[in-house]
PDB file of C-alpha atoms and ligand atoms in Angstrom:
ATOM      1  CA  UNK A   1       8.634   8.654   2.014  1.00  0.00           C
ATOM      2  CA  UNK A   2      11.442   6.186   2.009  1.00  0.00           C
ATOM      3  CA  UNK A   3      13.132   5.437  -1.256  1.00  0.00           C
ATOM      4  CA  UNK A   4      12.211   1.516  -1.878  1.00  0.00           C
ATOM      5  CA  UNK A   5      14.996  -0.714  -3.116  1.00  0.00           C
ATOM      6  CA  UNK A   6      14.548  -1.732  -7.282  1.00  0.00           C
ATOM      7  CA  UNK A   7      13.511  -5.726  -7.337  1.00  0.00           C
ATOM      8  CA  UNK A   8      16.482  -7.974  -6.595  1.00  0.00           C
ATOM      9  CA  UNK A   9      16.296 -11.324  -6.266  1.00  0.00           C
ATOM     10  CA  UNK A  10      19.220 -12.595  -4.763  1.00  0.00           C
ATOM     11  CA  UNK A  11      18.136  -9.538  -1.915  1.00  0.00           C
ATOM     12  CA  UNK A  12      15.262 -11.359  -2.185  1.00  0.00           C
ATOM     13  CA  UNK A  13      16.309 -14.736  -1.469  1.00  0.00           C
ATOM     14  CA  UNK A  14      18.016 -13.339   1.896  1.00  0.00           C
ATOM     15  CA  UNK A  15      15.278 -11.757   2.998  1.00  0.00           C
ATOM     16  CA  UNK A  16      12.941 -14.793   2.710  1.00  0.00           C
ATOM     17  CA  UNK A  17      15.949 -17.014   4.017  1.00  0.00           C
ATOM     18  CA  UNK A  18      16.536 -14.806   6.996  1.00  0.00           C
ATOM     19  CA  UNK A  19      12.939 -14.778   7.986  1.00  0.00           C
ATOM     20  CA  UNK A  20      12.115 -18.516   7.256  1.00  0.00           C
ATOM     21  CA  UNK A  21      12.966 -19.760   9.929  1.00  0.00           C
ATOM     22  CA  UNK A  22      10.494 -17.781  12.474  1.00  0.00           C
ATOM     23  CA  UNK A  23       7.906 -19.304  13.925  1.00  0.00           C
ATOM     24  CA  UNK A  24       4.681 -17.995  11.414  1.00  0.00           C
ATOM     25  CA  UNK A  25       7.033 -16.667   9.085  1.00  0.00           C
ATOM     26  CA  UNK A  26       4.915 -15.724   6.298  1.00  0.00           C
ATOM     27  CA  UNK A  27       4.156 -12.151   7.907  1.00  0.00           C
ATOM     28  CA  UNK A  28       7.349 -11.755   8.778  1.00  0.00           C
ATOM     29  CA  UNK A  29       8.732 -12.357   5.243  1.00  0.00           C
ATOM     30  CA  UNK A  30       6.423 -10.369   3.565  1.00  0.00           C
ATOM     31  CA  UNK A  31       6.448  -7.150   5.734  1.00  0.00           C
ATOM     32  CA  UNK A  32      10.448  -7.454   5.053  1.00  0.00           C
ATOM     33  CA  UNK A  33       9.951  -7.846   1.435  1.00  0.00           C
ATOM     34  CA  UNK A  34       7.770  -4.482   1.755  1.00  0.00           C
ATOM     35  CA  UNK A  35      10.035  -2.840   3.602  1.00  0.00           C
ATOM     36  CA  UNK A  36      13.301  -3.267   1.262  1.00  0.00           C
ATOM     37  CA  UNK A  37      11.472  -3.025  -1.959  1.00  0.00           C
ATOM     38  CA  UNK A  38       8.364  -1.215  -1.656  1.00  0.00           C
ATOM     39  CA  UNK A  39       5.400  -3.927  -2.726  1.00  0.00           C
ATOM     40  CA  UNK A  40       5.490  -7.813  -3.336  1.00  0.00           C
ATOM     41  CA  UNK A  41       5.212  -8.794  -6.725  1.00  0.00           C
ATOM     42  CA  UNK A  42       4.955 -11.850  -8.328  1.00  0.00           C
ATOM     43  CA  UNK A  43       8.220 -12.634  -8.270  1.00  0.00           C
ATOM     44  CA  UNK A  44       8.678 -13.069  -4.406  1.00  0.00           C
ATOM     45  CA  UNK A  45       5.803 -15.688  -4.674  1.00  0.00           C
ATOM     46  CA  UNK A  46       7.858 -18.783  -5.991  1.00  0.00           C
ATOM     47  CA  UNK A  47      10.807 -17.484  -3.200  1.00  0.00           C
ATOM     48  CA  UNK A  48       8.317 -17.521  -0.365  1.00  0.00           C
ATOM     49  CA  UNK A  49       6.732 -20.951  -1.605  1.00  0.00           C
ATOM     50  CA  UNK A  50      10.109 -22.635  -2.322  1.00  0.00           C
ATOM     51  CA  UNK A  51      11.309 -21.923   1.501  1.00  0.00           C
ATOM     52  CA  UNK A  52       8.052 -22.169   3.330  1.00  0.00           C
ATOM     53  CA  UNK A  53       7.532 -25.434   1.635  1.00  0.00           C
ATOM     54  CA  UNK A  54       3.868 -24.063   0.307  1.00  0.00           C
ATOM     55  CA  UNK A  55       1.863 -23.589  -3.307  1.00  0.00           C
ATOM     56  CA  UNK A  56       2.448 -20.582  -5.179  1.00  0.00           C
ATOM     57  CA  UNK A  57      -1.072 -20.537  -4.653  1.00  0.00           C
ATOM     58  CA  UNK A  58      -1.510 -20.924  -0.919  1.00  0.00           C
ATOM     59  CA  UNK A  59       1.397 -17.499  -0.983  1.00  0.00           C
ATOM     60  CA  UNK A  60      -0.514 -16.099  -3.370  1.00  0.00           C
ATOM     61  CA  UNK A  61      -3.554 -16.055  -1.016  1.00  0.00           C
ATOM     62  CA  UNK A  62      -2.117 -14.553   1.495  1.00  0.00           C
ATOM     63  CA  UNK A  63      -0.198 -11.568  -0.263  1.00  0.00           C
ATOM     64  CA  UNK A  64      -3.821 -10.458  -1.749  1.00  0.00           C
ATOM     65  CA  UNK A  65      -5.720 -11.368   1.605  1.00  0.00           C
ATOM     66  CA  UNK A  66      -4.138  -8.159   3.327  1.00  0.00           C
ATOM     67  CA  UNK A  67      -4.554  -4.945   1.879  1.00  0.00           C
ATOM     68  CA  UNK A  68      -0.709  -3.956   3.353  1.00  0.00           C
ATOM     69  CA  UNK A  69       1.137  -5.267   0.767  1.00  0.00           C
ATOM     70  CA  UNK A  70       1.360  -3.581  -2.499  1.00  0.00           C
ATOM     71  CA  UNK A  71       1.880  -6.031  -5.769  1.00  0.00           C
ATOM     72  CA  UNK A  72       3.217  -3.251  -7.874  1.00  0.00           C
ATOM     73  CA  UNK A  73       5.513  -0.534  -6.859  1.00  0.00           C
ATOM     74  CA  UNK A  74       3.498   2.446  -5.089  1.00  0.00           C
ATOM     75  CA  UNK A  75       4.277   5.782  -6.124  1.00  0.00           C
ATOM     76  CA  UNK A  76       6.373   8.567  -5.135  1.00  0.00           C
ATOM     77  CA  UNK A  77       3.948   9.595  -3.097  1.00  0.00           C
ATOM     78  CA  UNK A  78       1.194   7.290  -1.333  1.00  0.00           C
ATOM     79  CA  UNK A  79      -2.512   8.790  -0.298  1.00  0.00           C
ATOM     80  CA  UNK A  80      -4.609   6.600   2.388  1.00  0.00           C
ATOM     81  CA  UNK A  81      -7.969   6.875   1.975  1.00  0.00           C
ATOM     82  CA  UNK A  82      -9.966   5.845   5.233  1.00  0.00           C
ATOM     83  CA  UNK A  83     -13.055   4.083   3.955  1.00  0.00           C
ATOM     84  CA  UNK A  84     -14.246   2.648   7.610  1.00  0.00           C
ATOM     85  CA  UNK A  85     -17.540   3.040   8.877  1.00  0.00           C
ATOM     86  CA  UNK A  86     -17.163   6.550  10.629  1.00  0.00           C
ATOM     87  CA  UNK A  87     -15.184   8.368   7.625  1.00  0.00           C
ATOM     88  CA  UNK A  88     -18.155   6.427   4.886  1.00  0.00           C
ATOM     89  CA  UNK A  89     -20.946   8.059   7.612  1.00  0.00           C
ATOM     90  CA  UNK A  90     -19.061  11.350   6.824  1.00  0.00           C
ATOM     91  CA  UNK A  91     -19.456  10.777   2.751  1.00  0.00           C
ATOM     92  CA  UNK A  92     -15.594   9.590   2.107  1.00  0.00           C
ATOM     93  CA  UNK A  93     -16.935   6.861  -0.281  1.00  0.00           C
ATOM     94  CA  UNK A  94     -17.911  10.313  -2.660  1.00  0.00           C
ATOM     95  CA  UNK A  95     -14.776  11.538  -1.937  1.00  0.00           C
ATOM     96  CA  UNK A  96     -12.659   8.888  -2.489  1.00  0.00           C
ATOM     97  CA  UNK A  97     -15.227   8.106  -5.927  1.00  0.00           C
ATOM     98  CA  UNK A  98     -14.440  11.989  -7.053  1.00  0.00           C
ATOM     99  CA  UNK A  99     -10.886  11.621  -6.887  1.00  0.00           C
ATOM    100  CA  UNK A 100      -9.923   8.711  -7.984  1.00  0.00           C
ATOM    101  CA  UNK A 101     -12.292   9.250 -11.416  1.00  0.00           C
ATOM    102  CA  UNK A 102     -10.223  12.973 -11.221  1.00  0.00           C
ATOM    103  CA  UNK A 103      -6.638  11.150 -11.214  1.00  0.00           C
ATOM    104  CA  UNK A 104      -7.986   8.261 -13.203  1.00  0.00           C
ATOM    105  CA  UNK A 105      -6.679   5.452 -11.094  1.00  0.00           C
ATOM    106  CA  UNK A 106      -8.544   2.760  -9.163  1.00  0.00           C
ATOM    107  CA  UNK A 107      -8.126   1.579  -5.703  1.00  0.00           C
ATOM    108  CA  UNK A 108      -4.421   0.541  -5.061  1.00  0.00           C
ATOM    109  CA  UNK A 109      -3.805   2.265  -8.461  1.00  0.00           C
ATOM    110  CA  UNK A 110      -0.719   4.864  -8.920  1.00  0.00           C
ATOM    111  CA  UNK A 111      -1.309   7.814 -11.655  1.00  0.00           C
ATOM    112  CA  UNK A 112       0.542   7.580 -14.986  1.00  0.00           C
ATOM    113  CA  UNK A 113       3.295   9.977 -13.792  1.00  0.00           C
ATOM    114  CA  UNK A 114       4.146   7.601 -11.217  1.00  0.00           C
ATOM    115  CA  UNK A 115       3.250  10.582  -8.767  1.00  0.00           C
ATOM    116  CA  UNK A 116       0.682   9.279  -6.331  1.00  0.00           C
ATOM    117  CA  UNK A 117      -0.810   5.830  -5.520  1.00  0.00           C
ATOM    118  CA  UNK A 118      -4.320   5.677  -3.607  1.00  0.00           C
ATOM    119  CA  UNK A 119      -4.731   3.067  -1.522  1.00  0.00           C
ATOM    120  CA  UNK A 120      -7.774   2.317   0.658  1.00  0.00           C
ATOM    121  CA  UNK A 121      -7.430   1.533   4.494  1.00  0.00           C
ATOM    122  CA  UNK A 122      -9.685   0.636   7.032  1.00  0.00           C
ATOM    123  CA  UNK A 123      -9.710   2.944  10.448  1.00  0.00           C
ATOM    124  CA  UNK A 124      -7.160   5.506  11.074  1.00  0.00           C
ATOM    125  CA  UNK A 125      -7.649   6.181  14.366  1.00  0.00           C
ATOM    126  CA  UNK A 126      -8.655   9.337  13.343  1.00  0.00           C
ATOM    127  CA  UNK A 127     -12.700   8.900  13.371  1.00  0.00           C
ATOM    128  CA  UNK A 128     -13.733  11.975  15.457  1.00  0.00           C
ATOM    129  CA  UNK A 129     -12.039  14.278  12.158  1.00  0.00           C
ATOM    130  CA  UNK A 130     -13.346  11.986   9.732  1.00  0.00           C
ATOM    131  CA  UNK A 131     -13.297  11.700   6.955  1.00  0.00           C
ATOM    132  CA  UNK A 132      -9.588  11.231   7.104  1.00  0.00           C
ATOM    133  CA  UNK A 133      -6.790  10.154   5.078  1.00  0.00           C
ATOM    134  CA  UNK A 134      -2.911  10.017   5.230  1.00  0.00           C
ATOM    135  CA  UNK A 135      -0.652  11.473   2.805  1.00  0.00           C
ATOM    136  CA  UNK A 136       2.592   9.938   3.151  1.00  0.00           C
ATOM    137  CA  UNK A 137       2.035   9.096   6.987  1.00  0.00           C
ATOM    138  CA  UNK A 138       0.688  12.944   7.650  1.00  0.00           C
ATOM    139  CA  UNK A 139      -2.613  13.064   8.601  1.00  0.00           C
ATOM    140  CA  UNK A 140      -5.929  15.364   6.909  1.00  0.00           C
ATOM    141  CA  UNK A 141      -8.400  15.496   8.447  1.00  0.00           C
ATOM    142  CA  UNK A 142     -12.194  16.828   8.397  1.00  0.00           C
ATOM    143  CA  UNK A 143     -11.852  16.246   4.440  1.00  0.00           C
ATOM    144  CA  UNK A 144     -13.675  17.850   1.728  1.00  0.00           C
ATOM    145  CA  UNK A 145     -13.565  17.454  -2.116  1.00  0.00           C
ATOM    146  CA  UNK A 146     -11.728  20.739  -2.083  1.00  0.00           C
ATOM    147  CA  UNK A 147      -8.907  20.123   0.563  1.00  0.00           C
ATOM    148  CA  UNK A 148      -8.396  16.860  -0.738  1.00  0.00           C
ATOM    149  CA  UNK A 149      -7.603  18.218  -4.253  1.00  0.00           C
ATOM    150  CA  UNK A 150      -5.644  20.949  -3.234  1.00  0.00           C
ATOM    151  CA  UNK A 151      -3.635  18.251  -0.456  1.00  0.00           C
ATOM    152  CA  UNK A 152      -2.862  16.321  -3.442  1.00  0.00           C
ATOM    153  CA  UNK A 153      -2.117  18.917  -5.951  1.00  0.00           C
ATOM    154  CA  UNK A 154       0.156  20.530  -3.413  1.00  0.00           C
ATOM    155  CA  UNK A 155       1.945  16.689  -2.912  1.00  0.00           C
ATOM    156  CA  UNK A 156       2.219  16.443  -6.537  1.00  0.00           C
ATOM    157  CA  UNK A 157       3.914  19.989  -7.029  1.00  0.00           C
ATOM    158  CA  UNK A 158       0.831  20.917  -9.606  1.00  0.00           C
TER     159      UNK A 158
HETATM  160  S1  LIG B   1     -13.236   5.223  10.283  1.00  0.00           S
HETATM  161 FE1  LIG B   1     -11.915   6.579   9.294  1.00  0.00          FE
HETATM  162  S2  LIG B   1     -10.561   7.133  10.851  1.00  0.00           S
HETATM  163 FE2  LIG B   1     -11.848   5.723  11.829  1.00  0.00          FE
END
């Protein structure tokens, strides 16, 4: 995974400045913010606002509408768990519910060594080996409790 950028907000400002002129630039913006520093926290909100000429509120909406963007920093290593319809008819939702109660995170949530955050997603394209995740963009597929756990202990050099 790609080393994000610590929180800087005069990076910040150039980001939002460069994109704020596009034509539906909230996407834009916010994808770029991503990109450079790994989530969007609260601190890009006022930014975004202040050049889009919106609420904090109205930004604020939008960051938590999509489950892309990340409000904290993820960690070193990022697990997507595929809760859409074909990987829940192949009993990911007991998966997903076994692990994170093992690691002790929620959704979204990053364990206390900073090793792995679990974030949900919707449809991986990978339906006919569900259920499926990615682990840092590599795919598993045909899941069980067991691969999972031995996936992530692998990932997180245990
Ligand atoms: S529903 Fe999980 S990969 Fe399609």
């Amino acid at each position: 995974m790609l080393e994000a950028s610590p929180w800087n907000a005069e990076r910040a400002q150039e980001i939002v400045t460069k994109h704020a002129g596009l034509e539906g630039p909230m996407l834009p913006i916010l994808h770029a913010l991503q990109e450079e520093f790994g989530h969007v926290g609260e601190s890009a909100v006022p930014l975004i606002a202040s050049a889009l000429n919106l609420s904090r509120a109205e930004v604020h909406g939008v960051v938590s509408f999509y489950h892309d963007f990340r409000h904290e920093p993820a960690g070193r290593r990022v697990l997507k768990l595929c809760r859409g319809e074909a990987c829940q008819s192949m009993g990911s939702e007991a998966l997903a519910q076994s692990l994170l109660g093992r690691l002790g995170v929620e959704w979204g949530g990053t364990t206390r060594d900073g090793e792995l955050t679990v974030e949900p997603v919707y449809c991986l394209g990978l339906c006919a080996s569900s259920p499926s995740a990615l682990l840092d963009g590599e795919p598993l597929a045909r899941l069980t409790a067991a691969t999972l756990a031995e996936a992530i202990d692998e990932a997180r050099g245990l």
